[in-house]
Coordinates of C-alpha atoms in Angstrom, one line a residue:
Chain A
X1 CA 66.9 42.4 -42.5
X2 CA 65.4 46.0 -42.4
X3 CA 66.4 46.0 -38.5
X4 CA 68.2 49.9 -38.3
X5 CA 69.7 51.0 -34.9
X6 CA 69.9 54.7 -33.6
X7 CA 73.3 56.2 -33.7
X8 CA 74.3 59.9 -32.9
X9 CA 76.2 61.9 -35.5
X10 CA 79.6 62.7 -34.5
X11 CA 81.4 64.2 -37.8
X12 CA 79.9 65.4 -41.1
X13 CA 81.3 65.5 -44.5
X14 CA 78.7 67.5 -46.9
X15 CA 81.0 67.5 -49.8
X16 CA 80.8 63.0 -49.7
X17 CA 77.9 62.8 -47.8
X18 CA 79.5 60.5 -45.2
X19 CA 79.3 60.8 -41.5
X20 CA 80.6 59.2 -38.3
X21 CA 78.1 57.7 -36.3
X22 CA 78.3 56.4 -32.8
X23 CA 76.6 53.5 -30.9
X24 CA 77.6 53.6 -27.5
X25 CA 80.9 54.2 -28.4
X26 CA 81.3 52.1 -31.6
X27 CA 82.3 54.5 -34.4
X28 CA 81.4 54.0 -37.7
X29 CA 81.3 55.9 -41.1
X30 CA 78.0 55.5 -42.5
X31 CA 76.2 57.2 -46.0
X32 CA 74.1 60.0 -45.3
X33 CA 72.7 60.7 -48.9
X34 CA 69.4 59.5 -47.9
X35 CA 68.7 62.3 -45.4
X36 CA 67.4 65.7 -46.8
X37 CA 68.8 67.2 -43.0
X38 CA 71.4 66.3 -40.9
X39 CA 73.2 67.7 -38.3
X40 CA 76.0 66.6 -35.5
X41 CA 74.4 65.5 -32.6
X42 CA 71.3 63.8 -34.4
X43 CA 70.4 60.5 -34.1
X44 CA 69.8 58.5 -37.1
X45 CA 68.5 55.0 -37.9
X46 CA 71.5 53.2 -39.7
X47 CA 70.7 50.0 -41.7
X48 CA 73.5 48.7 -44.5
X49 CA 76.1 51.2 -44.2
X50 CA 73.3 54.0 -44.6
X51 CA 71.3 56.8 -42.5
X52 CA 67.7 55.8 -43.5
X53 CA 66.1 58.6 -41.6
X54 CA 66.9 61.2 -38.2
X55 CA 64.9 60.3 -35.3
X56 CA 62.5 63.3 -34.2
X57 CA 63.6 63.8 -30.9
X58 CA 59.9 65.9 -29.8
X59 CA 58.0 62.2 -31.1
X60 CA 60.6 60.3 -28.9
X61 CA 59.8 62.7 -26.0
X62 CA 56.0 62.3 -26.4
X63 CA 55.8 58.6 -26.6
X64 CA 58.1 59.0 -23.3
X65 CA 56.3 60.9 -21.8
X66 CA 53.2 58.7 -22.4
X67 CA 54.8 56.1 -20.7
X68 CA 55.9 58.2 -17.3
X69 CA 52.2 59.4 -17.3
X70 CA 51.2 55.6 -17.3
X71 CA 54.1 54.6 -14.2
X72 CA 52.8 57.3 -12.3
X73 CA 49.2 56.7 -12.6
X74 CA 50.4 53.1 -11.8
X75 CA 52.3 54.6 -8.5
X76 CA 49.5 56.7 -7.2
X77 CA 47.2 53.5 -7.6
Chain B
X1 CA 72.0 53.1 -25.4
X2 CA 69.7 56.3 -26.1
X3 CA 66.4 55.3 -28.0
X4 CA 66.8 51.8 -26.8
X5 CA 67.0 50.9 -23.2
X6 CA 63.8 53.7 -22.7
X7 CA 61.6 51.2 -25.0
X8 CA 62.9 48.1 -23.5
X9 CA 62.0 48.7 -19.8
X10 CA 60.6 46.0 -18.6
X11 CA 58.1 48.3 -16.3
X12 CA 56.5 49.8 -18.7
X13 CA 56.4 46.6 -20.4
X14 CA 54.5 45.1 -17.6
X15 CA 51.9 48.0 -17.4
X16 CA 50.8 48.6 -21.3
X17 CA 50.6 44.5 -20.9
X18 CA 48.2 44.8 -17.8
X19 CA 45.8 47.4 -19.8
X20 CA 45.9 44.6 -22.5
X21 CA 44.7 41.9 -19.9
X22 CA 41.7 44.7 -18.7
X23 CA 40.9 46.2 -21.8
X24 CA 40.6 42.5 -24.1
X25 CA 37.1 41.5 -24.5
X26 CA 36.8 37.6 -23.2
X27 CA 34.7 36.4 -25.8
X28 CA 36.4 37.0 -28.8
X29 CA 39.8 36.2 -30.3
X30 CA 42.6 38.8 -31.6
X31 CA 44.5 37.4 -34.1
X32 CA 46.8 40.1 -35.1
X33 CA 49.7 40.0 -37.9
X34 CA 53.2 40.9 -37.4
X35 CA 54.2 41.5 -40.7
X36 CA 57.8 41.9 -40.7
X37 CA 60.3 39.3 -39.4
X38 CA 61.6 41.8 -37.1
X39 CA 58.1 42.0 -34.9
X40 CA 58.2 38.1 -35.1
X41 CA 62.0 38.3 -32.9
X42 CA 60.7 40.4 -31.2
X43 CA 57.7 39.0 -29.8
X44 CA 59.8 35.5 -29.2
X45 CA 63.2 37.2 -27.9
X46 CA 61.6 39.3 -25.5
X47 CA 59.1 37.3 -23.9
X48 CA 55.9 39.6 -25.2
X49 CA 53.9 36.0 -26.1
X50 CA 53.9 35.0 -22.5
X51 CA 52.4 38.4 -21.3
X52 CA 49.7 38.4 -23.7
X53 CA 46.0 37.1 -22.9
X54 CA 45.1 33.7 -23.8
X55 CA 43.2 34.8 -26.8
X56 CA 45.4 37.8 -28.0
X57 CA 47.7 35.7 -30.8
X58 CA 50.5 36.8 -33.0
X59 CA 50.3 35.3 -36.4
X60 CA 53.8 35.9 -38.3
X61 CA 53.9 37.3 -41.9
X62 CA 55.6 37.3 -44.9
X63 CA 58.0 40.4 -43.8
X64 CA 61.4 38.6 -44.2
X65 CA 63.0 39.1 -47.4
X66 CA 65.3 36.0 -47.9
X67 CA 62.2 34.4 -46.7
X68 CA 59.8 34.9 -49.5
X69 CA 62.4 34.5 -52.0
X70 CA 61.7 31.8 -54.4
X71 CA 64.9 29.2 -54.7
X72 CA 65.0 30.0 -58.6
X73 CA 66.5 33.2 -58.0
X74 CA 69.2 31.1 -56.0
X75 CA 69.8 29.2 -58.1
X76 CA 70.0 31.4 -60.9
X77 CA 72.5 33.2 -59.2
X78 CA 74.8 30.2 -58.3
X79 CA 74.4 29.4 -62.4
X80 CA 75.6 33.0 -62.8
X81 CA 78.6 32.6 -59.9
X82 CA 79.7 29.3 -61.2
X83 CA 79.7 29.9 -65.0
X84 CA 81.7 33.0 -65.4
X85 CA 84.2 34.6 -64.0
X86 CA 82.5 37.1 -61.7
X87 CA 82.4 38.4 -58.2
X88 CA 78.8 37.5 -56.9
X89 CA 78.8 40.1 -53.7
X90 CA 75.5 39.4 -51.3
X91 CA 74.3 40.1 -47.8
X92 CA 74.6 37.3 -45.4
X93 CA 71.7 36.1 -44.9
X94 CA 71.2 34.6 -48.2
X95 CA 73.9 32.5 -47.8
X96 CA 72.4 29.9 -46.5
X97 CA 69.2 29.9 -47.6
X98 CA 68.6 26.4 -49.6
X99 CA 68.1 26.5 -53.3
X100 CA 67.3 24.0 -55.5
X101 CA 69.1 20.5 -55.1
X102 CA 70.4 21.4 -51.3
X103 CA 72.5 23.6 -52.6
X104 CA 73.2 27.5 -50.9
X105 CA 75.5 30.1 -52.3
X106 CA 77.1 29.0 -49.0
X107 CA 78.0 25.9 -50.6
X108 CA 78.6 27.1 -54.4
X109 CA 81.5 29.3 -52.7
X110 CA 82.8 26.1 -51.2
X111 CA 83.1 24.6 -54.3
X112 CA 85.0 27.9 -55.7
X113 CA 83.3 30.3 -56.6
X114 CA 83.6 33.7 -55.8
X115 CA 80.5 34.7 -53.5
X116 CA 81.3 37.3 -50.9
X117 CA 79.4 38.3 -47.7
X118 CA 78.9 42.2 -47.6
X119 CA 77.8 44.1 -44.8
X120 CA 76.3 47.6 -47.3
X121 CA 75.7 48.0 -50.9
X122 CA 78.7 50.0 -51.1
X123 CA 81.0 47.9 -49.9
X124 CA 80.1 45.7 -53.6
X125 CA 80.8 49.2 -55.4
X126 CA 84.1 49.2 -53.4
X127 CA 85.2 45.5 -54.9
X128 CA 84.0 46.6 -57.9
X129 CA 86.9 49.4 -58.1
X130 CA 89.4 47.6 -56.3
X131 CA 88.6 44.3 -59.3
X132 CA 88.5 46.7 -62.6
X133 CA 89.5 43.4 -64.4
X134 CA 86.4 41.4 -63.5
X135 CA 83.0 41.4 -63.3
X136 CA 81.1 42.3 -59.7
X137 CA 77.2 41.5 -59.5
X138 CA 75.3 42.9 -56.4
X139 CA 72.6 40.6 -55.6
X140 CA 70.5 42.7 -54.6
X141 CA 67.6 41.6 -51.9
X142 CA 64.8 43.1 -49.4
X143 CA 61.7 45.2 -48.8
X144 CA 61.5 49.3 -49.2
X145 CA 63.8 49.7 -46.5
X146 CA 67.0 48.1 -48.5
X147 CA 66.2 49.5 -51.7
X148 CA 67.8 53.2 -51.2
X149 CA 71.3 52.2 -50.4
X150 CA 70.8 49.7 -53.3
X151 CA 69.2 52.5 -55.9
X152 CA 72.3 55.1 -54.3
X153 CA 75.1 52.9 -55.1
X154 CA 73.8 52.1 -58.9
X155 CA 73.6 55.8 -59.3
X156 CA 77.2 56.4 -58.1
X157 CA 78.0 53.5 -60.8
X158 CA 76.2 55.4 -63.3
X159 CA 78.0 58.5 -61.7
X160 CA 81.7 57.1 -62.5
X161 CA 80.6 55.1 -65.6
X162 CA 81.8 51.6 -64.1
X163 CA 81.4 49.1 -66.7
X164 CA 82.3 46.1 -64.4
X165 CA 79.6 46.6 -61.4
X166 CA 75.6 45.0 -61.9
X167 CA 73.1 44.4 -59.4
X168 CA 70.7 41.2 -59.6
X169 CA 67.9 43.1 -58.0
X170 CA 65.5 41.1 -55.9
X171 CA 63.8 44.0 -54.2
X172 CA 60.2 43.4 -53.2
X173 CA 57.1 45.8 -51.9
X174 CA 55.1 45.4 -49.0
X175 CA 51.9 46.8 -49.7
X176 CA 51.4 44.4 -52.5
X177 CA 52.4 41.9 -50.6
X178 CA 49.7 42.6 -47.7
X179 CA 46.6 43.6 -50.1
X180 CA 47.5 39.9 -51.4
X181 CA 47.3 38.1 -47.9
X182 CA 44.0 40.8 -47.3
X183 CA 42.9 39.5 -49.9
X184 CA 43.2 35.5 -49.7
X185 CA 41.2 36.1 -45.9
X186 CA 42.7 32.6 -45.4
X187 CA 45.2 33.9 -42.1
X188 CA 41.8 35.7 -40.8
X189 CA 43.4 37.7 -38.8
X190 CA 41.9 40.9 -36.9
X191 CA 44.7 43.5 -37.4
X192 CA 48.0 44.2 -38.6
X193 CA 51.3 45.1 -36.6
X194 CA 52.9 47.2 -39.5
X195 CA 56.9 47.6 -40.4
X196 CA 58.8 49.9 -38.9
X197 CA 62.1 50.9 -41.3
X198 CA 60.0 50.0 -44.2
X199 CA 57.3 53.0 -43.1
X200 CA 60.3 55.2 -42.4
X201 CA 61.1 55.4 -46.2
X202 CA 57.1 54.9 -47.5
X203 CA 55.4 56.5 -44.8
X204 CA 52.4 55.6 -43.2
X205 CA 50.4 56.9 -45.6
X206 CA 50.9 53.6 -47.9
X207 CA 49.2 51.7 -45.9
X208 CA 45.8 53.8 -46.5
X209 CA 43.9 51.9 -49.1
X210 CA 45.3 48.4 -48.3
X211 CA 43.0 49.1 -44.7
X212 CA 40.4 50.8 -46.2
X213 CA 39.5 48.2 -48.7
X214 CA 39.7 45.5 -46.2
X215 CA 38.1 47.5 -43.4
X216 CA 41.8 46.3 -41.2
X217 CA 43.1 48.0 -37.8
X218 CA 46.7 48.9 -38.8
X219 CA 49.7 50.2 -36.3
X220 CA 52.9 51.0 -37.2
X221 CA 55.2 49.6 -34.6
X222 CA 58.4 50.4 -33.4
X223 CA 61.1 47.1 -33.2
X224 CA 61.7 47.5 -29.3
X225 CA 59.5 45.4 -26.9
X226 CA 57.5 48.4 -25.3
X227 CA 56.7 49.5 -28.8
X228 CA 55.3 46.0 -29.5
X229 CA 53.1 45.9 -26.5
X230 CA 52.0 50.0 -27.1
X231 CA 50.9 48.9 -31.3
X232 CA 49.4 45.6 -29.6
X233 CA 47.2 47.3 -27.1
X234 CA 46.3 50.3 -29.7
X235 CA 45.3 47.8 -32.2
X236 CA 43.0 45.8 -29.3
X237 CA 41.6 49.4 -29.0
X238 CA 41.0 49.6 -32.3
X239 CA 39.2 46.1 -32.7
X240 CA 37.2 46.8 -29.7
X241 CA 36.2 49.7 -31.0
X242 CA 35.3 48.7 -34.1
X243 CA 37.3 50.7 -36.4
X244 CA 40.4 50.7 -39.1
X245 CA 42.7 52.9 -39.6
X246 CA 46.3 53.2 -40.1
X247 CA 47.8 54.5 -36.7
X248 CA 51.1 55.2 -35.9
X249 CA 52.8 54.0 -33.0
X250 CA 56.4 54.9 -34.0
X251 CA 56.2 58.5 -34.8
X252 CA 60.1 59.2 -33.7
X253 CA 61.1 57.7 -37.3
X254 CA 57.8 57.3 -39.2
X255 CA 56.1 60.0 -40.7
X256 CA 52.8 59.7 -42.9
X257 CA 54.7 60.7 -46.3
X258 CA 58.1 58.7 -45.4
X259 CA 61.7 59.5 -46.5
X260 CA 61.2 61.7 -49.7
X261 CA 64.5 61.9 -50.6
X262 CA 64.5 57.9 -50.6
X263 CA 61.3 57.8 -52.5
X264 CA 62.6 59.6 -55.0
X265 CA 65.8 58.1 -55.6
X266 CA 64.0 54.5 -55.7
X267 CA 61.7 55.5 -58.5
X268 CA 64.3 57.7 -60.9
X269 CA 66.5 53.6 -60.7
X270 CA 63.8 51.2 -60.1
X271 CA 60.3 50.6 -61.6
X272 CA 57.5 47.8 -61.0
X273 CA 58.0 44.5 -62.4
X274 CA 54.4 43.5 -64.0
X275 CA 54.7 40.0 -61.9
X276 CA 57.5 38.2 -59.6
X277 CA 56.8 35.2 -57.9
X278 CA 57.5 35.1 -53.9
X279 CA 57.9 32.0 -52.1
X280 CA 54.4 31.2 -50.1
X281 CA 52.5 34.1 -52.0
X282 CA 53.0 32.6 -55.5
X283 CA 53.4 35.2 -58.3
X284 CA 52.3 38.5 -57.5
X285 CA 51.5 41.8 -60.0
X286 CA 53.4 45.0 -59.6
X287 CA 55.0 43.8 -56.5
X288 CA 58.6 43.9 -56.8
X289 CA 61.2 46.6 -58.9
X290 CA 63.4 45.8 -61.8
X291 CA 66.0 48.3 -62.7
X292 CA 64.4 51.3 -65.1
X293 CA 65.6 50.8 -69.0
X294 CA 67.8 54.0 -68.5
X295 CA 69.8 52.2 -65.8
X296 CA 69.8 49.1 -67.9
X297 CA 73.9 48.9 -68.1
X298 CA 73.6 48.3 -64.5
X299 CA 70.6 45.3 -64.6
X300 CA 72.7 42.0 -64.4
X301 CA 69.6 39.9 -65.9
X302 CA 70.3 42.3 -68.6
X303 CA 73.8 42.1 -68.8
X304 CA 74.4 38.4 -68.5
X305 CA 71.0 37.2 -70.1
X306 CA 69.9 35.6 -66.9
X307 CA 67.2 32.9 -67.6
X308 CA 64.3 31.9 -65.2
X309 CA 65.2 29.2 -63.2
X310 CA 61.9 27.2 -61.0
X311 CA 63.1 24.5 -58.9
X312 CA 61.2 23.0 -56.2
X313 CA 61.1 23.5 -52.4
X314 CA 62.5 20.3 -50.0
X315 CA 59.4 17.8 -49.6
X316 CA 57.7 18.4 -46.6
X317 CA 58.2 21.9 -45.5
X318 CA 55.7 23.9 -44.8
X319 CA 57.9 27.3 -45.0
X320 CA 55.0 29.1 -47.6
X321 CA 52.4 28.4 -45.4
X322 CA 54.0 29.8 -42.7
X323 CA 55.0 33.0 -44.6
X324 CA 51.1 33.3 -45.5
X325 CA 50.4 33.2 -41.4
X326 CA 48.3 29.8 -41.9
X327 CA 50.3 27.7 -40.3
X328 CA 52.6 27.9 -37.2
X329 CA 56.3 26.5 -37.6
X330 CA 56.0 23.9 -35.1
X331 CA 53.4 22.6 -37.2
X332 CA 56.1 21.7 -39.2
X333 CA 57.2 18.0 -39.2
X334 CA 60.8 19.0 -39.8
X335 CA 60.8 21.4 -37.4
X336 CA 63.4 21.0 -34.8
X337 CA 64.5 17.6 -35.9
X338 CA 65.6 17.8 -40.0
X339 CA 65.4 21.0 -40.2
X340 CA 67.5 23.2 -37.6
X341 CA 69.5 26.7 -38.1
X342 CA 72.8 24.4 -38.5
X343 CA 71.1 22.8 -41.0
X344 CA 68.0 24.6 -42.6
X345 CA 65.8 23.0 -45.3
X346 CA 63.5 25.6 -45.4
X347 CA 64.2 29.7 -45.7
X348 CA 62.2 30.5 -42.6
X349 CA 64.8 28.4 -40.5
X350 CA 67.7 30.3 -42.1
X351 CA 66.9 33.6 -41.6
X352 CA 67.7 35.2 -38.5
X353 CA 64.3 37.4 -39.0
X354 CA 62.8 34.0 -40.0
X355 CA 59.4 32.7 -38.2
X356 CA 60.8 29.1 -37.7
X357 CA 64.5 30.6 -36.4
X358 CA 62.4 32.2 -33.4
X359 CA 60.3 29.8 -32.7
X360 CA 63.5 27.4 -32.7
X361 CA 65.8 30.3 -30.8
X362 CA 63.4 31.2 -28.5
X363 CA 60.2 29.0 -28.3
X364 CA 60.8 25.3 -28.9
X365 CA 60.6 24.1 -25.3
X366 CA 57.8 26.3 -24.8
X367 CA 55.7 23.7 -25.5
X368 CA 56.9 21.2 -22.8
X369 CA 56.9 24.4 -20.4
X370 CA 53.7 25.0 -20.0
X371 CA 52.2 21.8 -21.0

């Protein structure tokens, strides 16, 4: 039940706080009245017809990068 | 799909698994708890039990809210559904999920009553304008991570004065919850694999004294397999090590004071309820919000007098042990054979998040497999 999946913001509307999100090409008009910031091109976690939260792109890239350290390591073993 | 395919690749999967194998200490057992019902799909759909050492086990939680809700509520709500004429509006999953006398909303709505399936809170508030003639009740269910969109749309209520639009709220908190399972010792268990949406909107932060107070390694996980196996080998670190604290594996949507905005808005509509009874935990204090007294033209208990109902669960199931981690579903003498998604007796086989689904879905010939 509190499964959320990463969508990009494609459109904004500040006056309803409503947005159109995509998911590999699935449009959908979601709430964003949760989020204090929100901007096209984000990607936020939608659960039940709401943003819950943007995803920090420079975390993302971290733990990424974390993980190509590790397959590397593994390569050179 | 961005954020997704990155944490399910299979390579990486394969490597943070092989430090697991090197880093485990042979001589001990790691009993560690997924709490939520989306760890427990996890670990089952994607294959993460079968590249786990021997001795590194996943016990499943309580994290799966249609799970742990007592059939009383159910059944209250079918009373509600079937004795006036209102619109009861619910997510799917509770459908299903038996209530007292092997009955389900699923079935109540056979009989005629009008229960609809809704996919977001706002789609109730949207049959609640298109209906000014009748009564709509949300009921309302699920941990932190449901309760904004169900605190925004009461507010828009309030917003527009609707006077035909109540919620039958059913939200429940997961640090109570764990402190309570802590507490009991009886899943002795060695660390804790913790939510991921629900520490979006709390933060990681909440989990603070809970680990303290019971000296338990925590990690905040991400839903995708490789974040799984990442929070699985951090908490083995952690064990190994011999310390606690709350770390946080999903950073990219969990930050240590959560969603503020969300926080907020969830304590201006809701407040605690001084007990609630969950099903498998028993009645629990401060664990689960009721609508605040200013939002009381909104509170469907209030508005339609709802009374307590108890009823009891179907003979044999062993669903609240399962939801306290003490027992494994295929413990279950009705697993697989009475008891099957078609046709669940027990909440835990309902519930695509439930313990018994996945094991069913994804683990029953396990046994035979590798025996």
């Amino acid at each position: 039940m509190c499964l959320a999946v990463p969508a990009r913001v494609e459109a904004l509307d500040e006056a309803t706080a409503m947005a159109v999100v995509s998911l590999d090409g699935i449009r959908k008009e979601v709430s964003t009245q949760l989020l204090e910031q929100v901007a096209i091109g984000d990607y936020v976690l939608i659960h039940v017809g709401f943003a819950l939260e943007r995803i920090d792109p420079v975390e993302a890239a971290k733990t990424l990068a974390l993980f190509a350290e590790l397959r590397a390591m593994d390569g050179n073993a | 799909m961005k954020y997704i395919d990155e944490f399910r690749d299979g390579d990486t999967a394969r490597l943070l698994a092989g430090l697991i194998h090197k880093e485990v200490s042979p001589d001990r057992n790691y009993r560690l708890m997924e709490f939520c019902g989306g760890h427990t799909h996890a670990i089952f759909r994607f294959g993460i039990v079968d590249l786990m050492p021997e001795n590194v086990r996943f016990v499943h939680g309580p994290g799966c809210p249609v799970c742990v809700l007592p059939a009383g509520r159910i059944e209250a709500a079918i009373r509600l559904a079937e004795s006036s004429d209102i619109i009861l509006c619910t997510y799917a999953d509770l459908m299903r999920v038996p209530a007292g006398k092997k009955d389900s909303l699923h079935k109540a709505r056979a009989r005629g009553a009008d229960i609809r399936m809704i996919y977001s809170a706002t789609d109730a508030l949207a049959i609640a304008q298109a209906n000014p003639e009748r009564q709509v009740v949300f009921f309302a269910i699920g941990f932190e991570t449901t309760t904004p969109p169900t605190a925004a749309v009461i507010r828009i209520a309030a917003a527009m004065a609707l006077t035909n639009f109540t919620v039958f709220c059913n939200h429940v908190l997961t640090p109570p919850a764990m402190a309570h399972i802590l507490a009991s010792g009886e899943a002795s268990i060695d660390g804790i694999l913790g939510p991921s949406h629900v520490s979006t909107i709390i933060g990681s932060q909440a989990y603070a004294d809970c680990c303290a107070q019971y000296r338990m390694p925590l990690v905040i996980a991400g839903f995708e397999p490789v974040d799984v196996i990442q929070s699985t080998l951090l908490l083995i670190r952690q064990i190994n090590e011999g310390i606690h604290r709350v770390e946080n594996q999903y950073t990219r949507a969990v930050s240590a004071s959560g969603n503020r905005k969300a926080k907020a808005l969830m304590d201006e509509i809701f407040e605690l309820r001084p007990r609630f009874e969950w099903r498998g935990l028993g009645e629990l204090p401060d664990s689960a919000l009721a609508i605040r007294h200013t939002y009381a033209a909104f509170d469907a208990e209030k508005r339609f007098h709802m009374a307590p109902v108890t009823t009891t669960d179907i003979k044999g199931c062993i669903c609240p042990a399962v939801l306290r981690g003490v027992s494994n579903p295929d413990e279950c003498k009705l697993f697989g054979t009475v008891c099957t998604p078609e046709e669940p007796k027990g909440a835990c086989m309902v519930s695509s998040e439930g313990a018994c689904a996945a094991y069913y879905s994804y683990g029953r010939f396990r046994a035979e497999v590798t025996s």
